[in-house]
JSON list of C-alpha atoms in Angstrom, two decimals:
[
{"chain": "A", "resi": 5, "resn": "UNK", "atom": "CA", "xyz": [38.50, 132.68, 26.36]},
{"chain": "A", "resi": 6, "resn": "UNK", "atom": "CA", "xyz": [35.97, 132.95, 23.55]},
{"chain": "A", "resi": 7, "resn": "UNK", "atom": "CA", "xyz": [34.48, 130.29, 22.32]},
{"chain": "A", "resi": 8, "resn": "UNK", "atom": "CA", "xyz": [34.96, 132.01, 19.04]},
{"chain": "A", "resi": 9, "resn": "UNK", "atom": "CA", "xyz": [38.40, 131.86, 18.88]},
{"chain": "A", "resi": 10, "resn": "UNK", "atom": "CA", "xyz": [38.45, 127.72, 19.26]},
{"chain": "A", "resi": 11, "resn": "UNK", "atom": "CA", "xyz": [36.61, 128.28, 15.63]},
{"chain": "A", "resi": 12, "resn": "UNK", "atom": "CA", "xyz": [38.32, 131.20, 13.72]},
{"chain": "A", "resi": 13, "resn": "UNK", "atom": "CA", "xyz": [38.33, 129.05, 10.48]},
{"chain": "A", "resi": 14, "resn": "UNK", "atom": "CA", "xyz": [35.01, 128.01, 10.54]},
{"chain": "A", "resi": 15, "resn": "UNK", "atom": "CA", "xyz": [34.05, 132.12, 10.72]},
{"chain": "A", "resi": 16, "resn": "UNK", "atom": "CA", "xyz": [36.01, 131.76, 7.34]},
{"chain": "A", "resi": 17, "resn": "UNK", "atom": "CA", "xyz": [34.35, 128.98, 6.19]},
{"chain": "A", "resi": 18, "resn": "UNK", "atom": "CA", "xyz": [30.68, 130.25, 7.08]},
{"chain": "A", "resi": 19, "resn": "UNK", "atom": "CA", "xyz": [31.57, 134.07, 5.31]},
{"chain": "A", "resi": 20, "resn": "UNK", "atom": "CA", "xyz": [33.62, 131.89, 2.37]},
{"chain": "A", "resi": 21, "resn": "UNK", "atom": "CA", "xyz": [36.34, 134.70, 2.63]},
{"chain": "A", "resi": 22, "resn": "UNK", "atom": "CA", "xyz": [40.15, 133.90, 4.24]},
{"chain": "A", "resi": 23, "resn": "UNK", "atom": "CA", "xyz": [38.66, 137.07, 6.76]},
{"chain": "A", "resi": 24, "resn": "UNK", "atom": "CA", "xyz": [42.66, 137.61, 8.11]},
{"chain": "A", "resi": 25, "resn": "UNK", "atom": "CA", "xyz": [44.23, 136.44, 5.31]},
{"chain": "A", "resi": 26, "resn": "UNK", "atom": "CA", "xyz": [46.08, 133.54, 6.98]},
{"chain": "A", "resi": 27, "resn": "UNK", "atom": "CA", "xyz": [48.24, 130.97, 5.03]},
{"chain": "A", "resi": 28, "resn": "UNK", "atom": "CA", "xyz": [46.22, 128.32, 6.83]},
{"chain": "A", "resi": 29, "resn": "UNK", "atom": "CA", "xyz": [42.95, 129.17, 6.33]},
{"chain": "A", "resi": 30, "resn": "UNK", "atom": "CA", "xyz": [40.36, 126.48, 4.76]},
{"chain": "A", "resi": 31, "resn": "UNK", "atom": "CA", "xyz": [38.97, 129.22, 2.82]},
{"chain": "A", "resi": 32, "resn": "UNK", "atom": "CA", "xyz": [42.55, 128.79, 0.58]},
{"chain": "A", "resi": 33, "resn": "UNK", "atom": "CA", "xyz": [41.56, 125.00, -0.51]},
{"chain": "A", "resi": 34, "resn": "UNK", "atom": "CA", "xyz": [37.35, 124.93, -0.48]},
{"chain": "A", "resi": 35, "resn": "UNK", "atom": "CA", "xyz": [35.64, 128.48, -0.86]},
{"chain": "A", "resi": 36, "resn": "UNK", "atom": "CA", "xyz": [32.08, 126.86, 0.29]},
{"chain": "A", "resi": 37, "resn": "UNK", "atom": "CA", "xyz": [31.02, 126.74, 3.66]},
{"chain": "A", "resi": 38, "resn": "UNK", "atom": "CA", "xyz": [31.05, 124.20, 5.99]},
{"chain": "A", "resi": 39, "resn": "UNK", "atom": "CA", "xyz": [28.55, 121.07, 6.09]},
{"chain": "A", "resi": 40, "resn": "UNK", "atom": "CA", "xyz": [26.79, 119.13, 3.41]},
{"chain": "A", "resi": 41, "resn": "UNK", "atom": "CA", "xyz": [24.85, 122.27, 1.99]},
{"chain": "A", "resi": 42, "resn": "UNK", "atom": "CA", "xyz": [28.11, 124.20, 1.85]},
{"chain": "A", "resi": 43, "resn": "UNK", "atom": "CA", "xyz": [28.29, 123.91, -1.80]},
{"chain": "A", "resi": 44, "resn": "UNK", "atom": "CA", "xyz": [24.86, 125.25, -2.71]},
{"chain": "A", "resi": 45, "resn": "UNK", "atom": "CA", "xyz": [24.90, 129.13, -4.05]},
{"chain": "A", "resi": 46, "resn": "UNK", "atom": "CA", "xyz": [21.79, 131.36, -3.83]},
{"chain": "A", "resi": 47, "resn": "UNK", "atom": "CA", "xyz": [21.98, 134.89, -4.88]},
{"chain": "A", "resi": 48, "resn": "UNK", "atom": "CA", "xyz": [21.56, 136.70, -1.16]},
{"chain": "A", "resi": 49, "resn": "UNK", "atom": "CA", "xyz": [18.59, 139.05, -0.67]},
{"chain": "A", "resi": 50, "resn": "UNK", "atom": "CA", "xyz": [19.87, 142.70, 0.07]},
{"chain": "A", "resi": 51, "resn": "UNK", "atom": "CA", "xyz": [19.18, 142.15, 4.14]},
{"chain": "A", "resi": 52, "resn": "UNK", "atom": "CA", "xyz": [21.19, 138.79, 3.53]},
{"chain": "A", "resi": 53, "resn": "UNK", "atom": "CA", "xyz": [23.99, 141.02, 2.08]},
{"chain": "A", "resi": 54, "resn": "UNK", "atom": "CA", "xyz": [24.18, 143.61, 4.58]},
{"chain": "A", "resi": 55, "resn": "UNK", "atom": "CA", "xyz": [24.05, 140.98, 7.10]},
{"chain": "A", "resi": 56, "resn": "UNK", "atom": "CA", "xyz": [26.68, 139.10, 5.61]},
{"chain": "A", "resi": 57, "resn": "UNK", "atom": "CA", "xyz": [28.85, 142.51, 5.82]},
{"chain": "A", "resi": 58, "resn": "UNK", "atom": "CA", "xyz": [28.19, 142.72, 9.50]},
{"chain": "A", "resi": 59, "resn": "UNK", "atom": "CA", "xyz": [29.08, 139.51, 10.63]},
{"chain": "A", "resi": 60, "resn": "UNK", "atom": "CA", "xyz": [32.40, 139.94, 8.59]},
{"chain": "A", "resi": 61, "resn": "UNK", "atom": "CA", "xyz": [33.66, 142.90, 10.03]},
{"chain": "A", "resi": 62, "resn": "UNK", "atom": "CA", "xyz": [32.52, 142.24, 13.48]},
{"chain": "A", "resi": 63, "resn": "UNK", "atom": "CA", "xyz": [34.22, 138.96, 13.10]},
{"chain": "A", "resi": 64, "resn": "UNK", "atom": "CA", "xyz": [37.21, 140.33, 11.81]},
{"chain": "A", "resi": 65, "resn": "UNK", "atom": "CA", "xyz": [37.82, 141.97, 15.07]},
{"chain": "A", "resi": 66, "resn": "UNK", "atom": "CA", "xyz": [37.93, 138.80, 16.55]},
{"chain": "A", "resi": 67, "resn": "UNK", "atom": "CA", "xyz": [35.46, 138.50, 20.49]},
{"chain": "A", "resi": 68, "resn": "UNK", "atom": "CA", "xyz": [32.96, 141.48, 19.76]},
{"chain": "A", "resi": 69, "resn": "UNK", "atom": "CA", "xyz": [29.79, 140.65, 21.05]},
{"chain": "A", "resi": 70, "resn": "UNK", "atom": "CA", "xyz": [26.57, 141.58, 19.42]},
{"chain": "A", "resi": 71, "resn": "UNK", "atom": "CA", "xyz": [25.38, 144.15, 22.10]},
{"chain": "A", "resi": 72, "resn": "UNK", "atom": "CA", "xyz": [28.57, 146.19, 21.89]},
{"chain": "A", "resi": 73, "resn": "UNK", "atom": "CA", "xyz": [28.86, 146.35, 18.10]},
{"chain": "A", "resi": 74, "resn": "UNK", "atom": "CA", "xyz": [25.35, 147.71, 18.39]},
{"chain": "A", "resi": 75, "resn": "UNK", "atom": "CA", "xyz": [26.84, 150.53, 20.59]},
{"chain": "A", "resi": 76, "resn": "UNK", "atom": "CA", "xyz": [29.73, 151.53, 18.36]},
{"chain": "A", "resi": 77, "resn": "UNK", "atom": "CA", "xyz": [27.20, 151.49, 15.78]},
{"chain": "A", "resi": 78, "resn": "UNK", "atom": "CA", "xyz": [25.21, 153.98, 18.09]},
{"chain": "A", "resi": 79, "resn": "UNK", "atom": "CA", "xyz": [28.49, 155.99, 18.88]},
{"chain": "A", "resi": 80, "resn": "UNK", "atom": "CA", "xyz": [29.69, 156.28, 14.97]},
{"chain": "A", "resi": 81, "resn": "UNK", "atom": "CA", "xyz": [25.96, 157.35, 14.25]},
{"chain": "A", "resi": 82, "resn": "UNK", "atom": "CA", "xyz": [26.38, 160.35, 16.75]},
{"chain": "A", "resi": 83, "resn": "UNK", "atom": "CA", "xyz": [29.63, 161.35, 16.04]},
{"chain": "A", "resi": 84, "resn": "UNK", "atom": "CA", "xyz": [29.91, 164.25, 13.24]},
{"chain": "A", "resi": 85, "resn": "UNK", "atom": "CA", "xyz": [30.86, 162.74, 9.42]},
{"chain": "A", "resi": 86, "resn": "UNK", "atom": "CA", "xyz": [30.64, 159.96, 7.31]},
{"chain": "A", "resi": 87, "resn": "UNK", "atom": "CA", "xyz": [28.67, 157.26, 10.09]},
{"chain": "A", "resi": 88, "resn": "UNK", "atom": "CA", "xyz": [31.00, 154.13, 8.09]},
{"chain": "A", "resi": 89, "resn": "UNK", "atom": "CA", "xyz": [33.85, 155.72, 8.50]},
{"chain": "A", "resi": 90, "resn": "UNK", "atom": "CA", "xyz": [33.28, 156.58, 11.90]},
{"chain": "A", "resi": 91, "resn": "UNK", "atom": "CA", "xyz": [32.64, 153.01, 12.98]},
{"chain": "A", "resi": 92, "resn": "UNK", "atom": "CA", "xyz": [35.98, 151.72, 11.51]},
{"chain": "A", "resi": 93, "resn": "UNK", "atom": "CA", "xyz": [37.81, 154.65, 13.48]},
{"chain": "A", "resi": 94, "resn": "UNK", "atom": "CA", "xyz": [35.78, 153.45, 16.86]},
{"chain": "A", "resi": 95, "resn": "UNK", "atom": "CA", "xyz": [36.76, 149.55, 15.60]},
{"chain": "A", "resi": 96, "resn": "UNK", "atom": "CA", "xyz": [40.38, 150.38, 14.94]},
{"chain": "A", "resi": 97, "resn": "UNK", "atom": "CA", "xyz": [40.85, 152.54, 18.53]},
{"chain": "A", "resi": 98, "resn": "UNK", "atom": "CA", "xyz": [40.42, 149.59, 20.21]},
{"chain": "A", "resi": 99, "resn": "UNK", "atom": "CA", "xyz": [43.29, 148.51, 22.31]},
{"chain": "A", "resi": 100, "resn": "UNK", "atom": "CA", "xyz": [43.09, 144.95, 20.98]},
{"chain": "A", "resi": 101, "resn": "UNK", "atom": "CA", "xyz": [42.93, 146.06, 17.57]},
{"chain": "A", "resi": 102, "resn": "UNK", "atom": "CA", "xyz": [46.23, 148.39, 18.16]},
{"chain": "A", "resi": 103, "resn": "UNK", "atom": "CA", "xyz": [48.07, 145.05, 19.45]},
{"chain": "A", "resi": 104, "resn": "UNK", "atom": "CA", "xyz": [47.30, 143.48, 16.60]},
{"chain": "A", "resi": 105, "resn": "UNK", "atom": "CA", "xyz": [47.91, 146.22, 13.71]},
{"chain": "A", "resi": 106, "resn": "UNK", "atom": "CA", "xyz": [51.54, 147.03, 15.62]},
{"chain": "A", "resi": 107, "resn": "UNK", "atom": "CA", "xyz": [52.79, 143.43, 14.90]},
{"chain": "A", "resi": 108, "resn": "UNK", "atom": "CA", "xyz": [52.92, 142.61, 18.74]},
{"chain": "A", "resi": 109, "resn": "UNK", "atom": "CA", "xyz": [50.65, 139.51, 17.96]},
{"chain": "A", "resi": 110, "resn": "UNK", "atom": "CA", "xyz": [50.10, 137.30, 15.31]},
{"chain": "A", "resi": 111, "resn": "UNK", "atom": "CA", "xyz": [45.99, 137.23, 15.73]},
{"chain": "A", "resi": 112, "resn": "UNK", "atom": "CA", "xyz": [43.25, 139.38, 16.84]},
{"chain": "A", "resi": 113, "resn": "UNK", "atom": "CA", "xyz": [42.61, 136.46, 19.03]},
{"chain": "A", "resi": 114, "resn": "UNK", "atom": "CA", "xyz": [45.81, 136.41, 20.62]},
{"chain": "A", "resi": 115, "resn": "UNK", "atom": "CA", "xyz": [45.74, 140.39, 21.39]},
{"chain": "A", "resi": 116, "resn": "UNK", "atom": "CA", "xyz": [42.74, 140.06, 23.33]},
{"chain": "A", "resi": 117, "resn": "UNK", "atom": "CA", "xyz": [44.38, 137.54, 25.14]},
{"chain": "A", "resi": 118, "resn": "UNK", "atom": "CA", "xyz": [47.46, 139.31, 25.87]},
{"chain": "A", "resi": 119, "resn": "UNK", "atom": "CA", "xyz": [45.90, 142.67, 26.78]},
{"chain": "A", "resi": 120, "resn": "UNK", "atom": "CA", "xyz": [43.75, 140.41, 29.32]},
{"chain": "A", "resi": 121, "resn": "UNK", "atom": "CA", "xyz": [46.57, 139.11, 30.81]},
{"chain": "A", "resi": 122, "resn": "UNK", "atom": "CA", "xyz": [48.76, 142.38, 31.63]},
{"chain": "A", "resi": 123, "resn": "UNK", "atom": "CA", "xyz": [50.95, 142.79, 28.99]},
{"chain": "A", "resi": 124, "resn": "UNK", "atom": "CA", "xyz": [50.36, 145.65, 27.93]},
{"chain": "A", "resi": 125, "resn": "UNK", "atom": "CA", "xyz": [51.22, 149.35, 29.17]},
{"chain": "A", "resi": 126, "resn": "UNK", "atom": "CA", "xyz": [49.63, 152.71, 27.66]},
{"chain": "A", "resi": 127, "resn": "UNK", "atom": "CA", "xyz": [51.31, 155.24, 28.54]},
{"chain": "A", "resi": 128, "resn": "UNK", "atom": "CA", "xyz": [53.12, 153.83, 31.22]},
{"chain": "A", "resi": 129, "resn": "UNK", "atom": "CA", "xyz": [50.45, 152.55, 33.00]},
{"chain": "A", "resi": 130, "resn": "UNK", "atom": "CA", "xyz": [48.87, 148.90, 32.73]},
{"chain": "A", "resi": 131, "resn": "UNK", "atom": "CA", "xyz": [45.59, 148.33, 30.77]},
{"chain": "A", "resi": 132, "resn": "UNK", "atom": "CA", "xyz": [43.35, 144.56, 30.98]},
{"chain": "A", "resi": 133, "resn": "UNK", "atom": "CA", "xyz": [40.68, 145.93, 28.95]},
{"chain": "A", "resi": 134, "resn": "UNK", "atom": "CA", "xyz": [40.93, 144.61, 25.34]},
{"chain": "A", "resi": 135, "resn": "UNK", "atom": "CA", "xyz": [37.88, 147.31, 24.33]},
{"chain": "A", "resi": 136, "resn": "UNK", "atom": "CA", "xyz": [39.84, 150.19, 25.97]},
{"chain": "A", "resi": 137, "resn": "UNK", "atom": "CA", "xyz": [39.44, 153.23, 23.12]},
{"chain": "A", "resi": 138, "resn": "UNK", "atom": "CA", "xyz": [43.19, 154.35, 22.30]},
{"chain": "A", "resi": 139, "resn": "UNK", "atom": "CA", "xyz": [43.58, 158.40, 22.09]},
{"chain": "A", "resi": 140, "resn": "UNK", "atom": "CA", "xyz": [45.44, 160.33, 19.34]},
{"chain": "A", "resi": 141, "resn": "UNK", "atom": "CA", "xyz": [48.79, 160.90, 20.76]},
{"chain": "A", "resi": 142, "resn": "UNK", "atom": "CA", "xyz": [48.65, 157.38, 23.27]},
{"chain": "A", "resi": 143, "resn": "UNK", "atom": "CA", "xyz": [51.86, 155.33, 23.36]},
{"chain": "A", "resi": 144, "resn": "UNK", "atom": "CA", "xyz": [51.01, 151.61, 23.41]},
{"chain": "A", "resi": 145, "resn": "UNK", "atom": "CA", "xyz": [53.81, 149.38, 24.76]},
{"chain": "A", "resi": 146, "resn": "UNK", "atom": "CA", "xyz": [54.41, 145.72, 25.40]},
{"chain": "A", "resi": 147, "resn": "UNK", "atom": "CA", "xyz": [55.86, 145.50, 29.01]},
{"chain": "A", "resi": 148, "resn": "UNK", "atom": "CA", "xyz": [59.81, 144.80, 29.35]},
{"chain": "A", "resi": 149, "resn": "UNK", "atom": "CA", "xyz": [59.20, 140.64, 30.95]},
{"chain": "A", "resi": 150, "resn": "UNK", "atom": "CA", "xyz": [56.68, 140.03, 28.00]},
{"chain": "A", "resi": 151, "resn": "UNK", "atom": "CA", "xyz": [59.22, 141.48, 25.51]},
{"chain": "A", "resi": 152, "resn": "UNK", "atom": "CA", "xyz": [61.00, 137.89, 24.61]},
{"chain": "A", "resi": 153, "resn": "UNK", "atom": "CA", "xyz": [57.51, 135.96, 24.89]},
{"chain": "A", "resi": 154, "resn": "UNK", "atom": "CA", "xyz": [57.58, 133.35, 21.97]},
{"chain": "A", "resi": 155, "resn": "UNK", "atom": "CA", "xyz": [53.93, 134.69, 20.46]},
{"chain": "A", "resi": 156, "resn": "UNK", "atom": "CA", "xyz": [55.62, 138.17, 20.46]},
{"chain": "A", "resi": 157, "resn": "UNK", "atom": "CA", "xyz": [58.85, 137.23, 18.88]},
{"chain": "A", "resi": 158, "resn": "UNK", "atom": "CA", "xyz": [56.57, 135.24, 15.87]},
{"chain": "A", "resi": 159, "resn": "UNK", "atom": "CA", "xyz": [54.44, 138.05, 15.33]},
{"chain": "A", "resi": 160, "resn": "UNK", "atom": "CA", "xyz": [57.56, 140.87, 15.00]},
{"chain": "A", "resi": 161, "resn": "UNK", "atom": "CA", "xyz": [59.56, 138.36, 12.79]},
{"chain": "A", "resi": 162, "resn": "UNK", "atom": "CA", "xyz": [56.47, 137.44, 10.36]},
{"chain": "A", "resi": 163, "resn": "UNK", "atom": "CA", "xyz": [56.17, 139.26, 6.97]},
{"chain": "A", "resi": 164, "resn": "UNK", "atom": "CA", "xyz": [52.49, 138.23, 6.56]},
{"chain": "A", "resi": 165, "resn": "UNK", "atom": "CA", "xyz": [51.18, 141.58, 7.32]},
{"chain": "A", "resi": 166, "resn": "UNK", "atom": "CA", "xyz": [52.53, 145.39, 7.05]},
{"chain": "A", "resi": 167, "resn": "UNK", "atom": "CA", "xyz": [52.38, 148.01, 9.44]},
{"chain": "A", "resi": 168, "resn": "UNK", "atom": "CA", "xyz": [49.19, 151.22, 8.91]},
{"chain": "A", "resi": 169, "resn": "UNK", "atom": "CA", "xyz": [50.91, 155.01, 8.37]},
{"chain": "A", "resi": 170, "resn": "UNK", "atom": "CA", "xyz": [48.22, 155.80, 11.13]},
{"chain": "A", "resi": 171, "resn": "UNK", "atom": "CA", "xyz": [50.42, 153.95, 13.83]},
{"chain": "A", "resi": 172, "resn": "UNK", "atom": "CA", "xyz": [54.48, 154.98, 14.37]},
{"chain": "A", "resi": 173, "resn": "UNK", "atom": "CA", "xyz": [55.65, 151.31, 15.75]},
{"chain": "A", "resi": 174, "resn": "UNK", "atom": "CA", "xyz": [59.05, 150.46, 16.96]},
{"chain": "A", "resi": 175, "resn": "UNK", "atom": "CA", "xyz": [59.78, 147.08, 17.29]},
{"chain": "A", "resi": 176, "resn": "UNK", "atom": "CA", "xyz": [63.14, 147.79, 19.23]},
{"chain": "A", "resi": 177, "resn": "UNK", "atom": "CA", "xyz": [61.54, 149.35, 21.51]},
{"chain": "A", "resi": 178, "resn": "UNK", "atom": "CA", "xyz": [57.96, 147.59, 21.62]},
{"chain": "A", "resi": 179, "resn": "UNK", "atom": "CA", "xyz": [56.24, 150.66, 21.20]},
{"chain": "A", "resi": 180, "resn": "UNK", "atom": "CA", "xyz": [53.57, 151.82, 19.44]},
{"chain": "A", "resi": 181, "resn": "UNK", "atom": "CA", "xyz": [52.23, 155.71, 18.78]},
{"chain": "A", "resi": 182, "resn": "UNK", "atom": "CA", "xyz": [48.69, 155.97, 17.98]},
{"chain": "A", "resi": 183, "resn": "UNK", "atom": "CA", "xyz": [48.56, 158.86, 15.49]},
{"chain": "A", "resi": 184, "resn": "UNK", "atom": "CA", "xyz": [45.41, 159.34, 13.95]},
{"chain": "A", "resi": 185, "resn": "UNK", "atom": "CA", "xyz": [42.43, 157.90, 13.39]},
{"chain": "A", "resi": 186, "resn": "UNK", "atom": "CA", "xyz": [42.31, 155.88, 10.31]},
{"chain": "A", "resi": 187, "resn": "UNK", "atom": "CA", "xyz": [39.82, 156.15, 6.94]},
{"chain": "A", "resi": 188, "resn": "UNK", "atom": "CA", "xyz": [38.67, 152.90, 5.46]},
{"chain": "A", "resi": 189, "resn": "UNK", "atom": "CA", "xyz": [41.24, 152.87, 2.89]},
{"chain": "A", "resi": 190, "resn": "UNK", "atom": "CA", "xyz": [44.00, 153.30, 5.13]},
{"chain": "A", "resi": 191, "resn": "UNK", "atom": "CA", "xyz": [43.03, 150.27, 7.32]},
{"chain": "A", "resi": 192, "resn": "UNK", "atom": "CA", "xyz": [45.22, 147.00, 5.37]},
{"chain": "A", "resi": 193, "resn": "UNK", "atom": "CA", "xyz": [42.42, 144.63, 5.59]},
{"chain": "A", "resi": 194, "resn": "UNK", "atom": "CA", "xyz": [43.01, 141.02, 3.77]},
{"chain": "A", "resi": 195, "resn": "UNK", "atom": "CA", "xyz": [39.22, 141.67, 2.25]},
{"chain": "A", "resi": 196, "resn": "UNK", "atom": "CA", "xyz": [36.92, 144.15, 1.27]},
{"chain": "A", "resi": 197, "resn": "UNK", "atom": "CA", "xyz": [34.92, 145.46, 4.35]},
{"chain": "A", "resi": 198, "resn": "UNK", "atom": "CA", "xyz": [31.50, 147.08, 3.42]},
{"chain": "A", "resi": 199, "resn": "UNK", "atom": "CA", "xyz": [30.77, 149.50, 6.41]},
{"chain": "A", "resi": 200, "resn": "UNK", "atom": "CA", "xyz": [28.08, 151.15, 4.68]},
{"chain": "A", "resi": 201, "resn": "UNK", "atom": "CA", "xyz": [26.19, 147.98, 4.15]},
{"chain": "A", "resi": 202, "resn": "UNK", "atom": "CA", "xyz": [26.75, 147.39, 8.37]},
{"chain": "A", "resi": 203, "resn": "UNK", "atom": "CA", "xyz": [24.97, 151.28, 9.00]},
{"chain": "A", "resi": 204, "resn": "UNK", "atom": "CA", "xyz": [22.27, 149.77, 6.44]},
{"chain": "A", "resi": 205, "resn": "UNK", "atom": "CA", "xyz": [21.70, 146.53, 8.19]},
{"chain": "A", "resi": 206, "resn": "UNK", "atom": "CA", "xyz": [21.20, 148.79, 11.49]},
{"chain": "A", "resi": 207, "resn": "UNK", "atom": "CA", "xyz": [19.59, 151.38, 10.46]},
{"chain": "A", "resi": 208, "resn": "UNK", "atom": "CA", "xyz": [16.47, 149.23, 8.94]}
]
């Protein structure tokens, strides 16, 4: 388990933003950071602001290292189009991330988790790999024993977040059709993500 998940809320804290728009973040009560300098407010340099836009969205998505958010950077910069937009469609193909945006889980944390842990069939056939990139077309399904899990049941009943257009989720059937791949304004994130300010940091 990641050592960042034991300290979600101090990633809030740190970036000042609730980053998944949770009901219990600190973020809702103090807006500074943590420690006895929180409170101080310099106007950030432009590397400090592209930096800060990295660490947000690769926080967001919960356990991604540094090395492989370099190599989606690298893929998205390869790929043909907008080099933003292509990262958030590499970010949002993730297996994890398609746990999470079908309502199967109630955190990013917890998807990597339950991928990890065999839970979770695409389709038909088991997947461990949290990272694993999910095809147009793919069929993402919680298996049939970890169907009346408590975390699962929480997640499906909650009203804190709503489903993308880009994935066709039935929760009767804990399934999950990956459709598409997503633009930045169809992704429903709790704050605004800056992916042109991450292909800025890296391409210095």
């Amino acid at each position: 388990m990641s050592k960042r998940q034991q300290s979600k809320y101090k990633i809030n804290r740190r970036l000042g933003e609730n980053l998944w728009g949770r009901p219990k973040s600190p973020v809702n009560r103090r807006e500074y950071g943590p420690g006895q300098h929180g409170q101080r407010r310099r106007k950030p340099s432009d590397f400090g602001t592209q930096l800060s836009a990295k660490q947000k969205l690769k926080g967001y998505y919960g356990n991604i290292g540094e090395k492989q958010f370099r190599r989606y950077y690298a893929e998205a910069v390869r790929r043909r189009g907008d080099t933003g937009e292509n990262l958030i469609g590499l970010l949002e193909r993730r297996l994890d991330a398609v746990i999470y945006r079908s309502k199967f889980v109630p955190t990013v944390f917890a998807a990597r988790q339950f991928v990890s842990h065999g839970h979770i069939l695409v389709n038909g056939k088991r997947v461990t790999i949290a990272s694993y990139m999910v095809k147009d077309g793919d069929v993402v399904e919680v298996k049939v024993k970890s169907r009346e899990l408590p975390i699962v049941l929480e997640a499906v009943g909650s009203s804190e977040r709503d489903l993308p257009d880009y994935l066709n989720v039935d929760h009767n059937k804990m399934t999950s059709t990956f459709l598409r791949t997503p633009k930045l304004a169809d992704v429903p994130y709790p704050v605004q993500m800056e992916p042109n300010l991450v292909i800025e940091f890296y391409s210095r």
